mmCIF file of C-alpha atoms in Angstrom:
data_model
loop_
_atom_site.group_PDB
_atom_site.id
_atom_site.type_symbol
_atom_site.label_atom_id
_atom_site.label_comp_id
_atom_site.label_asym_id
_atom_site.label_seq_id
_atom_site.Cartn_x
_atom_site.Cartn_y
_atom_site.Cartn_z
ATOM 1 C CA MET A 219 -67.843 30.641 12.172
ATOM 2 C CA ALA A 220 -64.866 32.672 13.483
ATOM 3 C CA THR A 221 -66.487 36.086 13.551
ATOM 4 C CA VAL A 222 -64.184 37.101 16.428
ATOM 5 C CA SER A 223 -60.490 36.595 15.725
ATOM 6 C CA LEU A 224 -58.219 34.443 17.838
ATOM 7 C CA GLU A 225 -55.714 37.322 17.795
ATOM 8 C CA LEU A 226 -58.225 39.682 19.444
ATOM 9 C CA PHE A 227 -59.195 37.040 22.010
ATOM 10 C CA LYS A 228 -55.541 36.379 22.862
ATOM 11 C CA LYS A 229 -55.051 40.101 23.500
ATOM 12 C CA HIS A 230 -58.205 40.144 25.628
ATOM 13 C CA VAL A 231 -56.929 37.364 27.910
ATOM 14 C CA ARG A 232 -53.320 38.563 27.670
ATOM 15 C CA ALA A 233 -52.163 35.334 26.018
ATOM 16 C CA ASP A 234 -50.726 37.060 22.956
ATOM 17 C CA ASP A 235 -47.107 36.306 23.848
ATOM 18 C CA PHE A 236 -47.320 32.533 23.272
ATOM 19 C CA ASN A 237 -49.015 29.999 21.006
ATOM 20 C CA ASP A 238 -49.190 26.975 23.304
ATOM 21 C CA ASP A 239 -52.900 27.374 24.101
ATOM 22 C CA ASP A 240 -54.166 28.348 20.628
ATOM 23 C CA GLU A 241 -56.282 25.216 20.155
ATOM 24 C CA GLN A 242 -57.852 25.572 23.611
ATOM 25 C CA LEU A 243 -58.397 29.313 23.160
ATOM 26 C CA GLN A 244 -60.066 28.719 19.791
ATOM 27 C CA GLN A 245 -62.387 26.151 21.400
ATOM 28 C CA TYR A 246 -63.505 28.659 24.051
ATOM 29 C CA LEU A 247 -63.914 31.343 21.418
ATOM 30 C CA ASP A 248 -65.988 29.137 19.101
ATOM 31 C CA ALA A 249 -68.234 27.990 21.954
ATOM 32 C CA ALA A 250 -68.752 31.567 23.174
ATOM 33 C CA GLU A 251 -69.624 32.783 19.673
ATOM 34 C CA ARG A 252 -72.197 30.027 19.281
ATOM 35 C CA GLN A 253 -73.632 30.806 22.738
ATOM 36 C CA VAL A 254 -74.008 34.504 21.920
ATOM 37 C CA ILE A 255 -75.582 33.838 18.532
ATOM 38 C CA MET A 256 -78.039 31.336 20.011
ATOM 39 C CA ALA A 257 -78.930 33.789 22.799
ATOM 40 C CA THR A 258 -80.082 36.357 20.238
ATOM 41 C CA ASN A 259 -82.522 33.960 18.511
ATOM 42 C CA ARG A 260 -81.036 35.184 15.221
ATOM 43 C CA THR A 261 -78.781 33.670 12.601
ATOM 44 C CA GLU A 262 -75.135 34.589 12.297
ATOM 45 C CA GLU A 263 -75.946 36.112 8.913
ATOM 46 C CA GLU A 264 -78.615 38.384 10.423
ATOM 47 C CA LEU A 265 -76.228 39.589 13.110
ATOM 48 C CA VAL A 266 -73.382 40.195 10.670
ATOM 49 C CA ALA A 267 -75.771 42.190 8.478
ATOM 50 C CA MET A 268 -76.822 44.240 11.501
ATOM 51 C CA GLY A 269 -73.157 44.991 12.154
ATOM 52 C CA GLY A 270 -72.486 46.167 8.610
ATOM 53 C CA GLY A 271 -70.593 43.065 7.517
ATOM 54 C CA LYS A 272 -69.209 41.944 10.863
ATOM 55 C CA LEU A 273 -70.555 41.031 14.281
ATOM 56 C CA PRO A 274 -71.740 44.178 16.117
ATOM 57 C CA PRO A 275 -69.181 45.465 18.670
ATOM 58 C CA MET A 276 -71.461 44.795 21.647
ATOM 59 C CA LEU A 277 -71.752 41.145 20.633
ATOM 60 C CA VAL A 278 -68.003 40.871 20.045
ATOM 61 C CA GLN A 279 -67.497 42.111 23.599
ATOM 62 C CA ALA A 280 -70.014 39.556 24.904
ATOM 63 C CA VAL A 281 -68.151 36.777 23.066
ATOM 64 C CA LEU A 282 -64.838 37.926 24.554
ATOM 65 C CA MET A 283 -66.284 38.087 28.060
ATOM 66 C CA ILE A 284 -67.841 34.620 27.902
ATOM 67 C CA ALA A 285 -64.804 33.005 26.299
ATOM 68 C CA ALA A 286 -62.465 34.659 28.841
ATOM 69 C CA ALA A 287 -64.592 33.449 31.752
ATOM 70 C CA ASN A 288 -64.421 29.913 30.397
ATOM 71 C CA TYR A 289 -60.660 30.190 29.836
ATOM 72 C CA ALA A 290 -60.093 31.469 33.380
ATOM 73 C CA ASN A 291 -62.359 28.810 34.898
ATOM 74 C CA PRO A 292 -62.318 25.788 32.550
ATOM 75 C CA GLU A 293 -63.834 23.281 34.969
ATOM 76 C CA ASN A 294 -66.878 25.418 35.777
ATOM 77 C CA THR A 295 -66.305 24.971 39.501
ATOM 78 C CA THR A 296 -64.960 27.426 42.020
ATOM 79 C CA GLY A 297 -64.648 28.002 45.731
ATOM 80 C CA VAL A 298 -66.212 31.462 45.472
ATOM 81 C CA GLN A 299 -69.609 32.606 44.338
ATOM 82 C CA TYR A 300 -69.704 34.641 41.139
ATOM 83 C CA ARG A 301 -72.298 37.318 40.449
ATOM 84 C CA GLU A 302 -73.029 38.832 37.082
ATOM 85 C CA VAL A 303 -72.139 42.505 36.890
ATOM 86 C CA PRO A 304 -74.866 44.834 35.563
ATOM 87 C CA TRP A 305 -73.119 45.346 32.226
ATOM 88 C CA GLY A 306 -72.210 41.704 31.764
ATOM 89 C CA ALA A 307 -72.575 39.667 28.593
ATOM 90 C CA THR A 308 -76.341 39.336 29.038
ATOM 91 C CA ALA A 309 -76.794 43.109 28.958
ATOM 92 C CA LEU A 310 -74.685 43.332 25.803
ATOM 93 C CA ILE A 311 -76.704 40.609 24.054
ATOM 94 C CA LYS A 312 -80.184 41.802 25.085
ATOM 95 C CA PRO A 313 -80.607 44.616 22.494
ATOM 96 C CA PHE A 314 -80.051 42.098 19.681
ATOM 97 C CA ARG A 315 -82.430 39.439 20.976
ATOM 98 C CA LYS A 316 -85.306 38.658 18.627
ATOM 99 C CA LEU A 317 -88.378 37.972 20.727
ATOM 100 C CA ALA A 318 -90.713 36.522 18.094
ATOM 101 C CA ASP A 319 -90.815 35.600 14.417
#
């Protein structure tokens, strides 16, 4: 897959000054990409075509946001309650969602 580069993700989470977590970061990135693609009900090829040969910028941002959230909170538990902000990943994905075949 790898439509969003590890280099860009490392800059996004400010981990670009070391390589110790590259395998873990790539895992979060791959999972987030798959999640975003599945949420659109489209194929990766369709989305890349819509973006003119690469994933559209809004979907790249959604991937970065989801992967960063997983990197910051890897156990999916927390002592505080999170709320999605209005322009969260869901809002970035929604315009690309295919509703029916």
